[in-house]
mmCIF file of C-alpha atoms in Angstrom:
data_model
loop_
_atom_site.group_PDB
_atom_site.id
_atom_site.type_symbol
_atom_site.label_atom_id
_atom_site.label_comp_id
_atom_site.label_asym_id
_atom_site.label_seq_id
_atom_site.Cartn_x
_atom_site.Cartn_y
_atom_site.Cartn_z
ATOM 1 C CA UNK A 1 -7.620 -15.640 11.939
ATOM 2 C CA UNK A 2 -9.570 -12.571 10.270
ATOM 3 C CA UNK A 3 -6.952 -10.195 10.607
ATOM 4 C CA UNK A 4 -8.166 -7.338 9.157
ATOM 5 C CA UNK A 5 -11.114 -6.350 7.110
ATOM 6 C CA UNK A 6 -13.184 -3.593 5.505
ATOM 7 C CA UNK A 7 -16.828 -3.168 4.936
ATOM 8 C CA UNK A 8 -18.324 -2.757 2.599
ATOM 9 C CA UNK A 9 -16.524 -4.458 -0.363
ATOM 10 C CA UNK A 10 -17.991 -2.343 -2.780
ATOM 11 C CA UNK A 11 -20.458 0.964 -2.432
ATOM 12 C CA UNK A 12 -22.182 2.732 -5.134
ATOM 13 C CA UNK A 13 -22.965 5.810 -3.711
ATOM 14 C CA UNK A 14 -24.160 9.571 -5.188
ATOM 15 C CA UNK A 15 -22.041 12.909 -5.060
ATOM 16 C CA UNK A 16 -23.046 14.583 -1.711
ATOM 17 C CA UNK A 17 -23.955 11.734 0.615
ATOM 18 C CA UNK A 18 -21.935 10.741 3.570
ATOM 19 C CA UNK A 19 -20.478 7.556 3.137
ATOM 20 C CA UNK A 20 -18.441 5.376 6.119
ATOM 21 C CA UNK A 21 -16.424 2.757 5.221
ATOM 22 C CA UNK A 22 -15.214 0.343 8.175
ATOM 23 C CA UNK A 23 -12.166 -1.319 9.429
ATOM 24 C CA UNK A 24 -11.443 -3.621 11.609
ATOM 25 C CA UNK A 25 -8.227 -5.812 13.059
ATOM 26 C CA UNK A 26 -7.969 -8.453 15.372
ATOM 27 C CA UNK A 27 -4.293 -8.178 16.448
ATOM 28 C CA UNK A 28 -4.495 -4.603 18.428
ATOM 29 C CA UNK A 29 -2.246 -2.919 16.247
ATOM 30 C CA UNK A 30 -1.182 0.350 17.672
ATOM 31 C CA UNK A 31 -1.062 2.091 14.339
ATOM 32 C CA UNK A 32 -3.239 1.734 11.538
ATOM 33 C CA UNK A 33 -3.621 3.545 8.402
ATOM 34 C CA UNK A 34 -6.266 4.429 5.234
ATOM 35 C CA UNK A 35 -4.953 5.027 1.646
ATOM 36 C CA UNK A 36 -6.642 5.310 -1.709
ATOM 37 C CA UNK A 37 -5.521 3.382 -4.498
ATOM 38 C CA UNK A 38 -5.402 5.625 -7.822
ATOM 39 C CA UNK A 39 -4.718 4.683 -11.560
ATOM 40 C CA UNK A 40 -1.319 6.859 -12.015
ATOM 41 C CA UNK A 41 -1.374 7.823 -8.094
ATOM 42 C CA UNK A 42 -0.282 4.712 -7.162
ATOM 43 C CA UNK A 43 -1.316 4.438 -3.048
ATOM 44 C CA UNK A 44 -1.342 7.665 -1.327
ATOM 45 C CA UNK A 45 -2.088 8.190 2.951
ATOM 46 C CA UNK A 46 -5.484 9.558 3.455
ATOM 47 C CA UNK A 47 -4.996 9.766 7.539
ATOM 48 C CA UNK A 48 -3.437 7.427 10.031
ATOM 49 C CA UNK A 49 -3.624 6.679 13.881
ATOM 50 C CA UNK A 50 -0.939 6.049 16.188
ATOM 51 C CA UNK A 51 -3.686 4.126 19.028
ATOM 52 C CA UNK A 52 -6.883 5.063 19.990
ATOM 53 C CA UNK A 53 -8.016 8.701 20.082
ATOM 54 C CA UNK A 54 -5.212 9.735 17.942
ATOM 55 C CA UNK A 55 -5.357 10.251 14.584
ATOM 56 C CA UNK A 56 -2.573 12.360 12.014
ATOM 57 C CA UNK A 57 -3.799 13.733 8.394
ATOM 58 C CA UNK A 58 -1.225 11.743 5.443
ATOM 59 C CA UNK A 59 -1.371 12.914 2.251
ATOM 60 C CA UNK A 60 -4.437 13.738 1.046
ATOM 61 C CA UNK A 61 -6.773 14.047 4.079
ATOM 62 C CA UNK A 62 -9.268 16.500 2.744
ATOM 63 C CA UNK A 63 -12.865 15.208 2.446
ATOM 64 C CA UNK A 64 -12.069 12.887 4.905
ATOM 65 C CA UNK A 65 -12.891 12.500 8.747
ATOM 66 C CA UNK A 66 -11.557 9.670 10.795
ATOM 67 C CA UNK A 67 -11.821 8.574 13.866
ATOM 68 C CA UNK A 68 -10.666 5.835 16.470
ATOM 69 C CA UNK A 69 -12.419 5.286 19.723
ATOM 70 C CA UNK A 70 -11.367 1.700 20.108
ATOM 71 C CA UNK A 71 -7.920 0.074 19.076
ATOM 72 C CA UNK A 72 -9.458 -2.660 16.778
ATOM 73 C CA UNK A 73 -11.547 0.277 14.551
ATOM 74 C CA UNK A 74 -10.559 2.444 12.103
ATOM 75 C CA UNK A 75 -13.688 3.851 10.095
ATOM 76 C CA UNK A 76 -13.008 6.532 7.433
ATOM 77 C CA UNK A 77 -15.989 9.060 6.681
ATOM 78 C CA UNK A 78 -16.550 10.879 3.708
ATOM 79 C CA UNK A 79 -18.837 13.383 5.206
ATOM 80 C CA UNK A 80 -20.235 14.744 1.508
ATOM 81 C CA UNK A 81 -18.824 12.380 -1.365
ATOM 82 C CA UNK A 82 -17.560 13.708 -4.451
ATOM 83 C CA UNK A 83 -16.539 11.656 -7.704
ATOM 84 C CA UNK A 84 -12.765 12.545 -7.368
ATOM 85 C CA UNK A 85 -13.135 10.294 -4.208
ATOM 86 C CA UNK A 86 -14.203 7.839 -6.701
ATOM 87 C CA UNK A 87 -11.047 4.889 -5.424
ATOM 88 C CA UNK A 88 -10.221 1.874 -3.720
ATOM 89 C CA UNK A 89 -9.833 2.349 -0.587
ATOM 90 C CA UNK A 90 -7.281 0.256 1.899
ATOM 91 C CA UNK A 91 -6.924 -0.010 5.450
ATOM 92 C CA UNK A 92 -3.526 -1.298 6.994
ATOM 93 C CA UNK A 93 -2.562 -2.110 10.433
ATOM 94 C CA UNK A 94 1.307 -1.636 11.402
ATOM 95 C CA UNK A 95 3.337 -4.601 12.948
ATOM 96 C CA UNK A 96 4.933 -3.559 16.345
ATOM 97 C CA UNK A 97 8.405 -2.693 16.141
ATOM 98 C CA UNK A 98 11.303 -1.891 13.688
ATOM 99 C CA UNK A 99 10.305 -4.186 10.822
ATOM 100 C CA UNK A 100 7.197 -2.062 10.355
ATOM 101 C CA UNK A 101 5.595 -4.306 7.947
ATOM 102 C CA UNK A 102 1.965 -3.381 7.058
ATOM 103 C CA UNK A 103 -0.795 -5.818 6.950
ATOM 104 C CA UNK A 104 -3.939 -4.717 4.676
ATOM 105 C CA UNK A 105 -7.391 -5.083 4.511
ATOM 106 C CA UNK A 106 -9.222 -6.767 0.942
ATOM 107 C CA UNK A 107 -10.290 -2.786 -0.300
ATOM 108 C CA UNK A 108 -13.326 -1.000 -0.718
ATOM 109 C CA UNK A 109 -14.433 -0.299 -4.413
ATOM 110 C CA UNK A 110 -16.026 2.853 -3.742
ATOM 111 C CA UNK A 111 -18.251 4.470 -6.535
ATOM 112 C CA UNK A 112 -19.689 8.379 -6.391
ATOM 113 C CA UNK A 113 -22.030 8.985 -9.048
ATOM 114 C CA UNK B 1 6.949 15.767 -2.921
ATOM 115 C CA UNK B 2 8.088 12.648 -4.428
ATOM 116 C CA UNK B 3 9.646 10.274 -2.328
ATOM 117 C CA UNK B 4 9.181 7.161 -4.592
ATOM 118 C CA UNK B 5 9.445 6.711 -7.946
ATOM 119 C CA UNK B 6 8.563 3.883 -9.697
ATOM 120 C CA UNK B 7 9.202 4.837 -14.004
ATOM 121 C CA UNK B 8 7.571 2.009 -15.256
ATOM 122 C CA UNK B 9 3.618 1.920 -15.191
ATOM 123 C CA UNK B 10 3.125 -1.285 -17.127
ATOM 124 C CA UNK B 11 6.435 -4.247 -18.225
ATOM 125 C CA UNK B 12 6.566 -6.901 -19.970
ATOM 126 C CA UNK B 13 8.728 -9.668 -19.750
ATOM 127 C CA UNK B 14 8.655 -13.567 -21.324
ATOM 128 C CA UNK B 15 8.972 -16.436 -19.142
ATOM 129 C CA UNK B 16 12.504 -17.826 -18.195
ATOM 130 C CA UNK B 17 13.580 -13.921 -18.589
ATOM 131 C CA UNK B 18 15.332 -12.043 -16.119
ATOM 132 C CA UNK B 19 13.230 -9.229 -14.780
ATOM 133 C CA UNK B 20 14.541 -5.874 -12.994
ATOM 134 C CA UNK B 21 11.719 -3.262 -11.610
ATOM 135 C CA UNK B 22 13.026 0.024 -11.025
ATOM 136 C CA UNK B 23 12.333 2.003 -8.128
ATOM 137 C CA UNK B 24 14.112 5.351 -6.894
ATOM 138 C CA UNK B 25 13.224 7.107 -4.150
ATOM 139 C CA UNK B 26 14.463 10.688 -2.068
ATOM 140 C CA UNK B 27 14.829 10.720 1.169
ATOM 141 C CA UNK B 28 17.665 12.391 3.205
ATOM 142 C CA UNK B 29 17.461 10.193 6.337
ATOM 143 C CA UNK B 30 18.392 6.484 6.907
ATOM 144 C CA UNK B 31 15.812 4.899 4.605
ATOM 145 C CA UNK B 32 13.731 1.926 5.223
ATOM 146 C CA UNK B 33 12.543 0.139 2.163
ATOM 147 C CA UNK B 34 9.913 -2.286 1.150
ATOM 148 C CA UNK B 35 8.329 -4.199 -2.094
ATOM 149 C CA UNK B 36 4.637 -5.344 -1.627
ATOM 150 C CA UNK B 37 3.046 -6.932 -4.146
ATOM 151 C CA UNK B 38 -0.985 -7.688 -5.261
ATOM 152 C CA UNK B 39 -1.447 -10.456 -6.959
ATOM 153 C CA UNK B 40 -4.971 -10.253 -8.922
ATOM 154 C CA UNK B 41 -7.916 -10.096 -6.491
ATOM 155 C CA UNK B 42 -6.034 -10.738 -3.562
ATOM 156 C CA UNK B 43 -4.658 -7.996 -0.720
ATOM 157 C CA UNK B 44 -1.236 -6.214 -0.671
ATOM 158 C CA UNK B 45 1.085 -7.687 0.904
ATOM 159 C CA UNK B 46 4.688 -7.638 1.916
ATOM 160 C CA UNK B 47 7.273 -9.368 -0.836
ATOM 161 C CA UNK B 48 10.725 -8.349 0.660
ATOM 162 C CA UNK B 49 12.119 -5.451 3.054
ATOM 163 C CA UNK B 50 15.745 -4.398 2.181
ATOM 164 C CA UNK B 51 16.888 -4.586 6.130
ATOM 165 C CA UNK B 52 16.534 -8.509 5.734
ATOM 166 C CA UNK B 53 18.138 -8.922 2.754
ATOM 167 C CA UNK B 54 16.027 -11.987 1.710
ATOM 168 C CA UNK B 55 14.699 -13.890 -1.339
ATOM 169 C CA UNK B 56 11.641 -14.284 -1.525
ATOM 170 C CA UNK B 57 10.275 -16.289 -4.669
ATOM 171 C CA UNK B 58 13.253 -16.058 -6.206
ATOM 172 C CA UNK B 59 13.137 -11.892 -6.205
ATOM 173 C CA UNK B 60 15.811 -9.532 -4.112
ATOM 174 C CA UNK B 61 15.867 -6.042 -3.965
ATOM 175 C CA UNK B 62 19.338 -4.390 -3.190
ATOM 176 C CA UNK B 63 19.548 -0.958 -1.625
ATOM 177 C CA UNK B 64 22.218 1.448 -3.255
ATOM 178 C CA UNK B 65 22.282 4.126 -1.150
ATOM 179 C CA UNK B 66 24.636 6.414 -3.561
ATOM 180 C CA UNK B 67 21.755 6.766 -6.490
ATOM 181 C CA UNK B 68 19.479 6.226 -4.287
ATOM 182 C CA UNK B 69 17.422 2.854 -5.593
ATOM 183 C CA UNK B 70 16.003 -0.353 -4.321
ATOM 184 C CA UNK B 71 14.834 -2.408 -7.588
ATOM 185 C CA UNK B 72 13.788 -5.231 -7.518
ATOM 186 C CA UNK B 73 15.462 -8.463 -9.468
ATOM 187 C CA UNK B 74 14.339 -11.965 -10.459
ATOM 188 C CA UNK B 75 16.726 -13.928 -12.881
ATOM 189 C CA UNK B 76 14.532 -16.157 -14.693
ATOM 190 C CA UNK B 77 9.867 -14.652 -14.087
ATOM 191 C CA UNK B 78 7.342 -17.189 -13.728
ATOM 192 C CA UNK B 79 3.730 -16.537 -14.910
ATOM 193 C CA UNK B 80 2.383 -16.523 -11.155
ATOM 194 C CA UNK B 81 5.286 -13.220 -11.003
ATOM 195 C CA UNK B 82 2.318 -11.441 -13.140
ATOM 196 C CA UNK B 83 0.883 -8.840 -10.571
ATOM 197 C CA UNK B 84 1.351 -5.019 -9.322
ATOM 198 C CA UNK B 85 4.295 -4.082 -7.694
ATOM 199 C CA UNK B 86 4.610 -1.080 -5.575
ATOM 200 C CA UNK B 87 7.805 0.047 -4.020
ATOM 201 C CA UNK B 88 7.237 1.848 -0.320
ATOM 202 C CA UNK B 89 9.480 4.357 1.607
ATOM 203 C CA UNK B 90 8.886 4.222 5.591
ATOM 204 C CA UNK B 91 9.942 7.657 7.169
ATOM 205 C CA UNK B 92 9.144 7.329 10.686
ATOM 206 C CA UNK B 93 5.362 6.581 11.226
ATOM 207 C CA UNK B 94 4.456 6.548 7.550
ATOM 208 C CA UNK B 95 4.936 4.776 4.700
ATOM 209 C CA UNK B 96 5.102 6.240 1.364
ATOM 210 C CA UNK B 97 4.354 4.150 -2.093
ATOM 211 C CA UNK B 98 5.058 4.890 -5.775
ATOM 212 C CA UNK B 99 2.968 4.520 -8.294
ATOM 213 C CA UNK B 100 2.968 0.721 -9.235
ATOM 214 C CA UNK B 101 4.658 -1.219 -11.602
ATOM 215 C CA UNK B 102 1.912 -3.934 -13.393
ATOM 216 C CA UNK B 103 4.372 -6.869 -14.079
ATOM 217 C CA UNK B 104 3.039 -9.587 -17.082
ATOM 218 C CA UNK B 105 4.592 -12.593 -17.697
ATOM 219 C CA UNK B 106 4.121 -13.609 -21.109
ATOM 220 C CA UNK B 107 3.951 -17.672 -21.344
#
């Protein structure tokens, strides 16, 4: 039962290069969501997607470019990296109904130079 | 704006102490409320949700909708309690965190 996970784990990467990191779940979520993870930020919405071909900006969407052409994937691009983008980065599936619960993915220790 | 606020960045409590983390939030709907914890170099995940009104490892979380908190309560912390807490608001299709509270059990 892999749930859901990111790739890479960890990318060292230099200011102005495109970067994609990956996610994936196995339980056809409808929603799913990216955050960073930020010393003194705490976790804050990057974009999110209500099912396939339909994505919403959160809280801090700019730099960012998502897409979802398939239920299961969720990749998050950083089309020219910059060192404030510098995070950890989380993917999270939503639970169907009420409850809402969020399921995330391990994290990507991302690194801009 | 903030919708969660969690005051304390880092606590420390001994083991066999009562521990209380405080979270606030502002939000002028019906809110839904949720602890999730990450324990060191494993994933966030859920603790407790205040609609279920559960313990889980010995921690409960009440909601007091007149000043507006949901903090979260264990009588007596165990070392394995040491992680990062972070206190989440769900308004509709989004769920909104504070900042973290790093919990450390002294033995």
């Amino acid at each position: 039962d892999a749930g859901i996970t990111q790739s890479p784990r960890y990318k060292i990467t230099e200011t102005g290069r495109q970067v994609t990191l990956m996610c994936h779940q196995t339980w056809s979520h409808s929603y799913m969501f990216w955050y960073r993870q930020d010393l003194g930020h705490g976790l804050r919405l990057i974009y999110y997607s209500a099912a396939a071909d339909i994505t919403d900006k959160g809280e801090v969407p700019d730099g960012y470019v998502v897409s979802r052409s398939k239920t299961e994937n969720f990749p998050l691009t950083l089309e020219s990296a910059t060192r404030s983008q510098t995070s950890v980065y989380f993917c999270a599936s939503r639970r169907p109904g009420n409850t809402g619960e969020l399921f995330f993915g391990e994290g990507s220790r991302l690194t801009v130079l | 704006a903030q919708r969660v606020t969690q005051p304390e960045k880092l606590l420390s409590v001994f083991k066999g102490a009562p521990v209380e983390l405080k979270c606030n939030y502002s939000y002028s709907g019906s809110p839904e409320l949720f602890w999730y914890v990450q324990y060191s170099r494993q994933r966030l995940q859920l603790l407790l949700r205040h609609i279920s009104r559960e313990s889980i490892k010995g921690f409960t979380a009440d909601l007091n909708k007149g000043e507006t908190s949901f903090h979260l309560k264990k009588p007596f912390a165990q070392e394995e309690d040491s992680a990062m807490y972070y206190c989440a608001l769900r308004t509709g299709n989004q769920f909104y965190f504070g900042t973290g509270t790093s919990l450390t059990v002294i033995p």
